[in-house]
Amino acid sequence: MSHDERASLIVALGVPVSPDLLELALTHRSYAYEHGGVPHNERLEFLGDSVLGLAVTEKLYRENPDLPEGSLAKMRASVVSTVALAVVARGIDLGRYLRLGRGEELTGGRDKSSILADTMEAIFGAVFLDSGPEVAKALVLRLLTPLIGEIDRFGATMDPKTSLQEAAAAIGGPAPSYTITSSGPDHARTFVARVSVGDIVTAEGTGTSKKHAEMAAALAAWTELDARAP
């Protein structure tokens, strides 16, 4: 990453991050495998996931004193979902800065929701290590608070396969049917799921596992059905 690119991303984030930590946060495992096993961002992602969860949980708890635990949990799941995090990542053009392996580069990895969401969490982890928990939590809330006002938009992301099944049943359609294909080496495999609800709707989704691909496909199909609703 050039100095200008790093500066541009830091401006978008609004917080300083050391060059080494920022580069690590942007390094996908596919890049690491193709460059002799250099460190990648999955440990930072693990840390950032906890920072994200705590920041959102605390905000929802304090601002919704009358909501029961179950409702708070559903709200949190919507806001911290892969789709919601990918929306945030696209909002700061995170994809342009990713360090990807050739296979991911060729298959559109810079705009894959799963990669964008994981990298966003890694960024949160890097900021936590560099500037401490309060700065990291403030970054999470600055980026994600706008989405809290759009809970319904992301509600289906909690369980898109169930949401699609319910939507199909509501219009008298058949149960969704899934097929899976995969490509790439074992260490960086990409799965593509195709889901059909009879001849009513068909959609595809990609992911780093069969489960994630099916969820992405289900969400795409559900979104299309929801858009058709009167």
mmCIF file with all atom_site columns, N, CA and C in Angstrom, residues 42-97:
data_model
loop_
_atom_site.group_PDB
_atom_site.id
_atom_site.type_symbol
_atom_site.label_atom_id
_atom_site.label_alt_id
_atom_site.label_comp_id
_atom_site.label_asym_id
_atom_site.label_entity_id
_atom_site.label_seq_id
_atom_site.pdbx_PDB_ins_code
_atom_site.Cartn_x
_atom_site.Cartn_y
_atom_site.Cartn_z
_atom_site.occupancy
_atom_site.B_iso_or_equiv
_atom_site.pdbx_formal_charge
_atom_site.auth_seq_id
_atom_site.auth_comp_id
_atom_site.auth_asym_id
_atom_site.auth_atom_id
_atom_site.pdbx_PDB_model_num
ATOM 1   N N  . GLU A 1 42 ? -6.639  -12.752 10.125 1.00 0.00 ? 42 GLU A N  1
ATOM 2   C CA . GLU A 1 42 ? -7.678  -13.500 10.835 1.00 0.00 ? 42 GLU A CA 1
ATOM 3   C C  . GLU A 1 42 ? -7.601  -13.362 12.350 1.00 0.00 ? 42 GLU A C  1
ATOM 4   N N  . ARG A 1 43 ? -6.402  -13.187 12.906 1.00 0.00 ? 43 ARG A N  1
ATOM 5   C CA . ARG A 1 43 ? -6.309  -12.955 14.359 1.00 0.00 ? 43 ARG A CA 1
ATOM 6   C C  . ARG A 1 43 ? -6.884  -11.582 14.712 1.00 0.00 ? 43 ARG A C  1
ATOM 7   N N  . LEU A 1 44 ? -6.589  -10.577 13.904 1.00 0.00 ? 44 LEU A N  1
ATOM 8   C CA . LEU A 1 44 ? -7.171  -9.251  14.143 1.00 0.00 ? 44 LEU A CA 1
ATOM 9   C C  . LEU A 1 44 ? -8.684  -9.289  13.986 1.00 0.00 ? 44 LEU A C  1
ATOM 10  N N  . GLU A 1 45 ? -9.153  -10.075 13.032 1.00 0.00 ? 45 GLU A N  1
ATOM 11  C CA . GLU A 1 45 ? -10.596 -10.238 12.837 1.00 0.00 ? 45 GLU A CA 1
ATOM 12  C C  . GLU A 1 45 ? -11.248 -10.813 14.093 1.00 0.00 ? 45 GLU A C  1
ATOM 13  N N  . PHE A 1 46 ? -10.613 -11.811 14.685 1.00 0.00 ? 46 PHE A N  1
ATOM 14  C CA . PHE A 1 46 ? -11.099 -12.429 15.925 1.00 0.00 ? 46 PHE A CA 1
ATOM 15  C C  . PHE A 1 46 ? -11.225 -11.382 17.028 1.00 0.00 ? 46 PHE A C  1
ATOM 16  N N  . LEU A 1 47 ? -10.209 -10.542 17.160 1.00 0.00 ? 47 LEU A N  1
ATOM 17  C CA . LEU A 1 47 ? -10.236 -9.492  18.176 1.00 0.00 ? 47 LEU A CA 1
ATOM 18  C C  . LEU A 1 47 ? -11.301 -8.455  17.860 1.00 0.00 ? 47 LEU A C  1
ATOM 19  N N  . GLY A 1 48 ? -11.352 -8.025  16.605 1.00 0.00 ? 48 GLY A N  1
ATOM 20  C CA . GLY A 1 48 ? -12.299 -6.991  16.223 1.00 0.00 ? 48 GLY A CA 1
ATOM 21  C C  . GLY A 1 48 ? -13.745 -7.409  16.366 1.00 0.00 ? 48 GLY A C  1
ATOM 22  N N  . ASP A 1 49 ? -14.012 -8.696  16.191 1.00 0.00 ? 49 ASP A N  1
ATOM 23  C CA . ASP A 1 49 ? -15.370 -9.212  16.373 1.00 0.00 ? 49 ASP A CA 1
ATOM 24  C C  . ASP A 1 49 ? -15.859 -8.943  17.788 1.00 0.00 ? 49 ASP A C  1
ATOM 25  N N  . SER A 1 50 ? -14.976 -9.109  18.770 1.00 0.00 ? 50 SER A N  1
ATOM 26  C CA . SER A 1 50 ? -15.349 -8.851  20.165 1.00 0.00 ? 50 SER A CA 1
ATOM 27  C C  . SER A 1 50 ? -15.548 -7.363  20.429 1.00 0.00 ? 50 SER A C  1
ATOM 28  N N  . VAL A 1 51 ? -14.682 -6.539  19.859 1.00 0.00 ? 51 VAL A N  1
ATOM 29  C CA . VAL A 1 51 ? -14.823 -5.085  19.998 1.00 0.00 ? 51 VAL A CA 1
ATOM 30  C C  . VAL A 1 51 ? -16.161 -4.633  19.414 1.00 0.00 ? 51 VAL A C  1
ATOM 31  N N  . LEU A 1 52 ? -16.459 -5.129  18.238 1.00 0.00 ? 52 LEU A N  1
ATOM 32  C CA . LEU A 1 52 ? -17.717 -4.809  17.561 1.00 0.00 ? 52 LEU A CA 1
ATOM 33  C C  . LEU A 1 52 ? -18.916 -5.209  18.408 1.00 0.00 ? 52 LEU A C  1
ATOM 34  N N  . GLY A 1 53 ? -18.908 -6.453  18.874 1.00 0.00 ? 53 GLY A N  1
ATOM 35  C CA . GLY A 1 53 ? -20.033 -6.959  19.654 1.00 0.00 ? 53 GLY A CA 1
ATOM 36  C C  . GLY A 1 53 ? -20.263 -6.168  20.923 1.00 0.00 ? 53 GLY A C  1
ATOM 37  N N  . LEU A 1 54 ? -19.186 -5.842  21.638 1.00 0.00 ? 54 LEU A N  1
ATOM 38  C CA . LEU A 1 54 ? -19.322 -5.097  22.883 1.00 0.00 ? 54 LEU A CA 1
ATOM 39  C C  . LEU A 1 54 ? -19.859 -3.691  22.646 1.00 0.00 ? 54 LEU A C  1
ATOM 40  N N  . ALA A 1 55 ? -19.325 -3.009  21.637 1.00 0.00 ? 55 ALA A N  1
ATOM 41  C CA . ALA A 1 55 ? -19.759 -1.636  21.368 1.00 0.00 ? 55 ALA A CA 1
ATOM 42  C C  . ALA A 1 55 ? -21.240 -1.579  21.014 1.00 0.00 ? 55 ALA A C  1
ATOM 43  N N  . VAL A 1 56 ? -21.673 -2.473  20.141 1.00 0.00 ? 56 VAL A N  1
ATOM 44  C CA . VAL A 1 56 ? -23.078 -2.467  19.712 1.00 0.00 ? 56 VAL A CA 1
ATOM 45  C C  . VAL A 1 56 ? -23.992 -2.923  20.845 1.00 0.00 ? 56 VAL A C  1
ATOM 46  N N  . THR A 1 57 ? -23.573 -3.944  21.582 1.00 0.00 ? 57 THR A N  1
ATOM 47  C CA . THR A 1 57 ? -24.383 -4.436  22.697 1.00 0.00 ? 57 THR A CA 1
ATOM 48  C C  . THR A 1 57 ? -24.611 -3.353  23.737 1.00 0.00 ? 57 THR A C  1
ATOM 49  N N  . GLU A 1 58 ? -23.540 -2.640  24.095 1.00 0.00 ? 58 GLU A N  1
ATOM 50  C CA . GLU A 1 58 ? -23.663 -1.588  25.108 1.00 0.00 ? 58 GLU A CA 1
ATOM 51  C C  . GLU A 1 58 ? -24.597 -0.474  24.635 1.00 0.00 ? 58 GLU A C  1
ATOM 52  N N  . LYS A 1 59 ? -24.471 -0.085  23.375 1.00 0.00 ? 59 LYS A N  1
ATOM 53  C CA . LYS A 1 59 ? -25.333 0.983   22.852 1.00 0.00 ? 59 LYS A CA 1
ATOM 54  C C  . LYS A 1 59 ? -26.800 0.567   22.872 1.00 0.00 ? 59 LYS A C  1
ATOM 55  N N  . LEU A 1 60 ? -27.081 -0.638  22.382 1.00 0.00 ? 60 LEU A N  1
ATOM 56  C CA . LEU A 1 60 ? -28.466 -1.106  22.344 1.00 0.00 ? 60 LEU A CA 1
ATOM 57  C C  . LEU A 1 60 ? -29.032 -1.255  23.756 1.00 0.00 ? 60 LEU A C  1
ATOM 58  N N  . TYR A 1 61 ? -28.221 -1.746  24.672 1.00 0.00 ? 61 TYR A N  1
ATOM 59  C CA . TYR A 1 61 ? -28.674 -1.932  26.061 1.00 0.00 ? 61 TYR A CA 1
ATOM 60  C C  . TYR A 1 61 ? -29.045 -0.584  26.698 1.00 0.00 ? 61 TYR A C  1
ATOM 61  N N  . ARG A 1 62 ? -28.204 0.408   26.517 1.00 0.00 ? 62 ARG A N  1
ATOM 62  C CA . ARG A 1 62 ? -28.428 1.704   27.153 1.00 0.00 ? 62 ARG A CA 1
ATOM 63  C C  . ARG A 1 62 ? -29.584 2.467   26.515 1.00 0.00 ? 62 ARG A C  1
ATOM 64  N N  . GLU A 1 63 ? -29.767 2.307   25.217 1.00 0.00 ? 63 GLU A N  1
ATOM 65  C CA . GLU A 1 63 ? -30.764 3.116   24.520 1.00 0.00 ? 63 GLU A CA 1
ATOM 66  C C  . GLU A 1 63 ? -32.130 2.450   24.414 1.00 0.00 ? 63 GLU A C  1
ATOM 67  N N  . ASN A 1 64 ? -32.231 1.205   24.848 1.00 0.00 ? 64 ASN A N  1
ATOM 68  C CA . ASN A 1 64 ? -33.513 0.493   24.775 1.00 0.00 ? 64 ASN A CA 1
ATOM 69  C C  . ASN A 1 64 ? -33.814 -0.179  26.113 1.00 0.00 ? 64 ASN A C  1
ATOM 70  N N  . PRO A 1 65 ? -34.039 0.619   27.161 1.00 0.00 ? 65 PRO A N  1
ATOM 71  C CA . PRO A 1 65 ? -34.198 0.060   28.512 1.00 0.00 ? 65 PRO A CA 1
ATOM 72  C C  . PRO A 1 65 ? -35.419 -0.833  28.689 1.00 0.00 ? 65 PRO A C  1
ATOM 73  N N  . ASP A 1 66 ? -36.387 -0.739  27.799 1.00 0.00 ? 66 ASP A N  1
ATOM 74  C CA . ASP A 1 66 ? -37.613 -1.522  27.958 1.00 0.00 ? 66 ASP A CA 1
ATOM 75  C C  . ASP A 1 66 ? -37.636 -2.802  27.134 1.00 0.00 ? 66 ASP A C  1
ATOM 76  N N  . LEU A 1 67 ? -36.622 -3.020  26.308 1.00 0.00 ? 67 LEU A N  1
ATOM 77  C CA . LEU A 1 67 ? -36.623 -4.200  25.447 1.00 0.00 ? 67 LEU A CA 1
ATOM 78  C C  . LEU A 1 67 ? -36.068 -5.419  26.180 1.00 0.00 ? 67 LEU A C  1
ATOM 79  N N  . PRO A 1 68 ? -36.692 -6.583  25.990 1.00 0.00 ? 68 PRO A N  1
ATOM 80  C CA . PRO A 1 68 ? -36.176 -7.813  26.607 1.00 0.00 ? 68 PRO A CA 1
ATOM 81  C C  . PRO A 1 68 ? -34.917 -8.298  25.892 1.00 0.00 ? 68 PRO A C  1
ATOM 82  N N  . GLU A 1 69 ? -34.261 -9.253  26.524 1.00 0.00 ? 69 GLU A N  1
ATOM 83  C CA . GLU A 1 69 ? -32.992 -9.776  26.001 1.00 0.00 ? 69 GLU A CA 1
ATOM 84  C C  . GLU A 1 69 ? -33.128 -10.303 24.586 1.00 0.00 ? 69 GLU A C  1
ATOM 85  N N  . GLY A 1 70 ? -34.210 -11.028 24.301 1.00 0.00 ? 70 GLY A N  1
ATOM 86  C CA . GLY A 1 70 ? -34.377 -11.617 22.983 1.00 0.00 ? 70 GLY A CA 1
ATOM 87  C C  . GLY A 1 70 ? -34.436 -10.575 21.883 1.00 0.00 ? 70 GLY A C  1
ATOM 88  N N  . SER A 1 71 ? -35.150 -9.485  22.136 1.00 0.00 ? 71 SER A N  1
ATOM 89  C CA . SER A 1 71 ? -35.262 -8.418  21.141 1.00 0.00 ? 71 SER A CA 1
ATOM 90  C C  . SER A 1 71 ? -33.931 -7.709  20.942 1.00 0.00 ? 71 SER A C  1
ATOM 91  N N  . LEU A 1 72 ? -33.211 -7.496  22.027 1.00 0.00 ? 72 LEU A N  1
ATOM 92  C CA . LEU A 1 72 ? -31.892 -6.865  21.918 1.00 0.00 ? 72 LEU A CA 1
ATOM 93  C C  . LEU A 1 72 ? -30.940 -7.744  21.119 1.00 0.00 ? 72 LEU A C  1
ATOM 94  N N  . ALA A 1 73 ? -31.014 -9.047  21.352 1.00 0.00 ? 73 ALA A N  1
ATOM 95  C CA . ALA A 1 73 ? -30.135 -9.976  20.634 1.00 0.00 ? 73 ALA A CA 1
ATOM 96  C C  . ALA A 1 73 ? -30.414 -9.955  19.137 1.00 0.00 ? 73 ALA A C  1
ATOM 97  N N  . LYS A 1 74 ? -31.694 -9.884  18.768 1.00 0.00 ? 74 LYS A N  1
ATOM 98  C CA . LYS A 1 74 ? -32.045 -9.831  17.347 1.00 0.00 ? 74 LYS A CA 1
ATOM 99  C C  . LYS A 1 74 ? -31.559 -8.537  16.705 1.00 0.00 ? 74 LYS A C  1
ATOM 100 N N  . MET A 1 75 ? -31.703 -7.431  17.412 1.00 0.00 ? 75 MET A N  1
ATOM 101 C CA . MET A 1 75 ? -31.224 -6.154  16.893 1.00 0.00 ? 75 MET A CA 1
ATOM 102 C C  . MET A 1 75 ? -29.718 -6.193  16.698 1.00 0.00 ? 75 MET A C  1
ATOM 103 N N  . ARG A 1 76 ? -29.010 -6.722  17.680 1.00 0.00 ? 76 ARG A N  1
ATOM 104 C CA . ARG A 1 76 ? -27.547 -6.794  17.576 1.00 0.00 ? 76 ARG A CA 1
ATOM 105 C C  . ARG A 1 76 ? -27.132 -7.668  16.398 1.00 0.00 ? 76 ARG A C  1
ATOM 106 N N  . ALA A 1 77 ? -27.785 -8.808  16.239 1.00 0.00 ? 77 ALA A N  1
ATOM 107 C CA . ALA A 1 77 ? -27.432 -9.720  15.148 1.00 0.00 ? 77 ALA A CA 1
ATOM 108 C C  . ALA A 1 77 ? -27.599 -9.044  13.794 1.00 0.00 ? 77 ALA A C  1
ATOM 109 N N  . SER A 1 78 ? -28.617 -8.208  13.658 1.00 0.00 ? 78 SER A N  1
ATOM 110 C CA . SER A 1 78 ? -28.832 -7.503  12.398 1.00 0.00 ? 78 SER A CA 1
ATOM 111 C C  . SER A 1 78 ? -27.716 -6.517  12.105 1.00 0.00 ? 78 SER A C  1
ATOM 112 N N  . VAL A 1 79 ? -27.325 -5.760  13.133 1.00 0.00 ? 79 VAL A N  1
ATOM 113 C CA . VAL A 1 79 ? -26.358 -4.685  12.935 1.00 0.00 ? 79 VAL A CA 1
ATOM 114 C C  . VAL A 1 79 ? -24.945 -5.225  12.708 1.00 0.00 ? 79 VAL A C  1
ATOM 115 N N  . VAL A 1 80 ? -24.594 -6.353  13.337 1.00 0.00 ? 80 VAL A N  1
ATOM 116 C CA . VAL A 1 80 ? -23.237 -6.881  13.199 1.00 0.00 ? 80 VAL A CA 1
ATOM 117 C C  . VAL A 1 80 ? -23.147 -7.980  12.144 1.00 0.00 ? 80 VAL A C  1
ATOM 118 N N  . SER A 1 81 ? -24.173 -8.145  11.347 1.00 0.00 ? 81 SER A N  1
ATOM 119 C CA . SER A 1 81 ? -24.185 -9.194  10.333 1.00 0.00 ? 81 SER A CA 1
ATOM 120 C C  . SER A 1 81 ? -23.177 -8.909  9.224  1.00 0.00 ? 81 SER A C  1
ATOM 121 N N  . THR A 1 82 ? -22.869 -9.946  8.462  1.00 0.00 ? 82 THR A N  1
ATOM 122 C CA . THR A 1 82 ? -21.948 -9.808  7.337  1.00 0.00 ? 82 THR A CA 1
ATOM 123 C C  . THR A 1 82 ? -22.427 -8.763  6.345  1.00 0.00 ? 82 THR A C  1
ATOM 124 N N  . VAL A 1 83 ? -23.712 -8.786  6.032  1.00 0.00 ? 83 VAL A N  1
ATOM 125 C CA . VAL A 1 83 ? -24.245 -7.843  5.053  1.00 0.00 ? 83 VAL A CA 1
ATOM 126 C C  . VAL A 1 83 ? -24.130 -6.409  5.560  1.00 0.00 ? 83 VAL A C  1
ATOM 127 N N  . ALA A 1 84 ? -24.457 -6.173  6.831  1.00 0.00 ? 84 ALA A N  1
ATOM 128 C CA . ALA A 1 84 ? -24.376 -4.826  7.388  1.00 0.00 ? 84 ALA A CA 1
ATOM 129 C C  . ALA A 1 84 ? -22.934 -4.325  7.401  1.00 0.00 ? 84 ALA A C  1
ATOM 130 N N  . LEU A 1 85 ? -22.005 -5.187  7.819  1.00 0.00 ? 85 LEU A N  1
ATOM 131 C CA . LEU A 1 85 ? -20.596 -4.784  7.845  1.00 0.00 ? 85 LEU A CA 1
ATOM 132 C C  . LEU A 1 85 ? -20.072 -4.515  6.441  1.00 0.00 ? 85 LEU A C  1
ATOM 133 N N  . ALA A 1 86 ? -20.537 -5.295  5.473  1.00 0.00 ? 86 ALA A N  1
ATOM 134 C CA . ALA A 1 86 ? -20.115 -5.071  4.091  1.00 0.00 ? 86 ALA A CA 1
ATOM 135 C C  . ALA A 1 86 ? -20.625 -3.724  3.577  1.00 0.00 ? 86 ALA A C  1
ATOM 136 N N  . VAL A 1 87 ? -21.828 -3.337  3.980  1.00 0.00 ? 87 VAL A N  1
ATOM 137 C CA . VAL A 1 87 ? -22.359 -2.026  3.611  1.00 0.00 ? 87 VAL A CA 1
ATOM 138 C C  . VAL A 1 87 ? -21.446 -0.925  4.146  1.00 0.00 ? 87 VAL A C  1
ATOM 139 N N  . VAL A 1 88 ? -21.021 -1.067  5.404  1.00 0.00 ? 88 VAL A N  1
ATOM 140 C CA . VAL A 1 88 ? -20.108 -0.092  6.005  1.00 0.00 ? 88 VAL A CA 1
ATOM 141 C C  . VAL A 1 88 ? -18.788 -0.066  5.249  1.00 0.00 ? 88 VAL A C  1
ATOM 142 N N  . ALA A 1 89 ? -18.259 -1.253  4.946  1.00 0.00 ? 89 ALA A N  1
ATOM 143 C CA . ALA A 1 89 ? -16.979 -1.339  4.237  1.00 0.00 ? 89 ALA A CA 1
ATOM 144 C C  . ALA A 1 89 ? -17.049 -0.674  2.869  1.00 0.00 ? 89 ALA A C  1
ATOM 145 N N  . ARG A 1 90 ? -18.145 -0.914  2.157  1.00 0.00 ? 90 ARG A N  1
ATOM 146 C CA . ARG A 1 90 ? -18.288 -0.276  0.831  1.00 0.00 ? 90 ARG A CA 1
ATOM 147 C C  . ARG A 1 90 ? -18.415 1.235   0.970  1.00 0.00 ? 90 ARG A C  1
ATOM 148 N N  . GLY A 1 91 ? -18.989 1.681   2.072  1.00 0.00 ? 91 GLY A N  1
ATOM 149 C CA . GLY A 1 91 ? -19.153 3.114   2.287  1.00 0.00 ? 91 GLY A CA 1
ATOM 150 C C  . GLY A 1 91 ? -17.832 3.850   2.422  1.00 0.00 ? 91 GLY A C  1
ATOM 151 N N  . ILE A 1 92 ? -16.782 3.159   2.868  1.00 0.00 ? 92 ILE A N  1
ATOM 152 C CA . ILE A 1 92 ? -15.455 3.780   2.967  1.00 0.00 ? 92 ILE A CA 1
ATOM 153 C C  . ILE A 1 92 ? -14.523 3.254   1.883  1.00 0.00 ? 92 ILE A C  1
ATOM 154 N N  . ASP A 1 93 ? -15.097 2.561   0.893  1.00 0.00 ? 93 ASP A N  1
ATOM 155 C CA . ASP A 1 93 ? -14.339 2.043   -0.249 1.00 0.00 ? 93 ASP A CA 1
ATOM 156 C C  . ASP A 1 93 ? -13.202 1.123   0.193  1.00 0.00 ? 93 ASP A C  1
ATOM 157 N N  . LEU A 1 94 ? -13.490 0.287   1.188  1.00 0.00 ? 94 LEU A N  1
ATOM 158 C CA . LEU A 1 94 ? -12.446 -0.569  1.751  1.00 0.00 ? 94 LEU A CA 1
ATOM 159 C C  . LEU A 1 94 ? -11.884 -1.560  0.735  1.00 0.00 ? 94 LEU A C  1
ATOM 160 N N  . GLY A 1 95 ? -12.719 -2.002  -0.194 1.00 0.00 ? 95 GLY A N  1
ATOM 161 C CA . GLY A 1 95 ? -12.289 -3.013  -1.145 1.00 0.00 ? 95 GLY A CA 1
ATOM 162 C C  . GLY A 1 95 ? -11.057 -2.637  -1.944 1.00 0.00 ? 95 GLY A C  1
ATOM 163 N N  . ARG A 1 96 ? -10.890 -1.374  -2.234 1.00 0.00 ? 96 ARG A N  1
ATOM 164 C CA . ARG A 1 96 ? -9.766  -0.944  -3.073 1.00 0.00 ? 96 ARG A CA 1
ATOM 165 C C  . ARG A 1 96 ? -8.420  -1.128  -2.379 1.00 0.00 ? 96 ARG A C  1
ATOM 166 N N  . TYR A 1 97 ? -8.432  -1.257  -1.051 1.00 0.00 ? 97 TYR A N  1
ATOM 167 C CA . TYR A 1 97 ? -7.187  -1.340  -0.303 1.00 0.00 ? 97 TYR A CA 1
ATOM 168 C C  . TYR A 1 97 ? -6.783  -2.775  0.061  1.00 0.00 ? 97 TYR A C  1
#
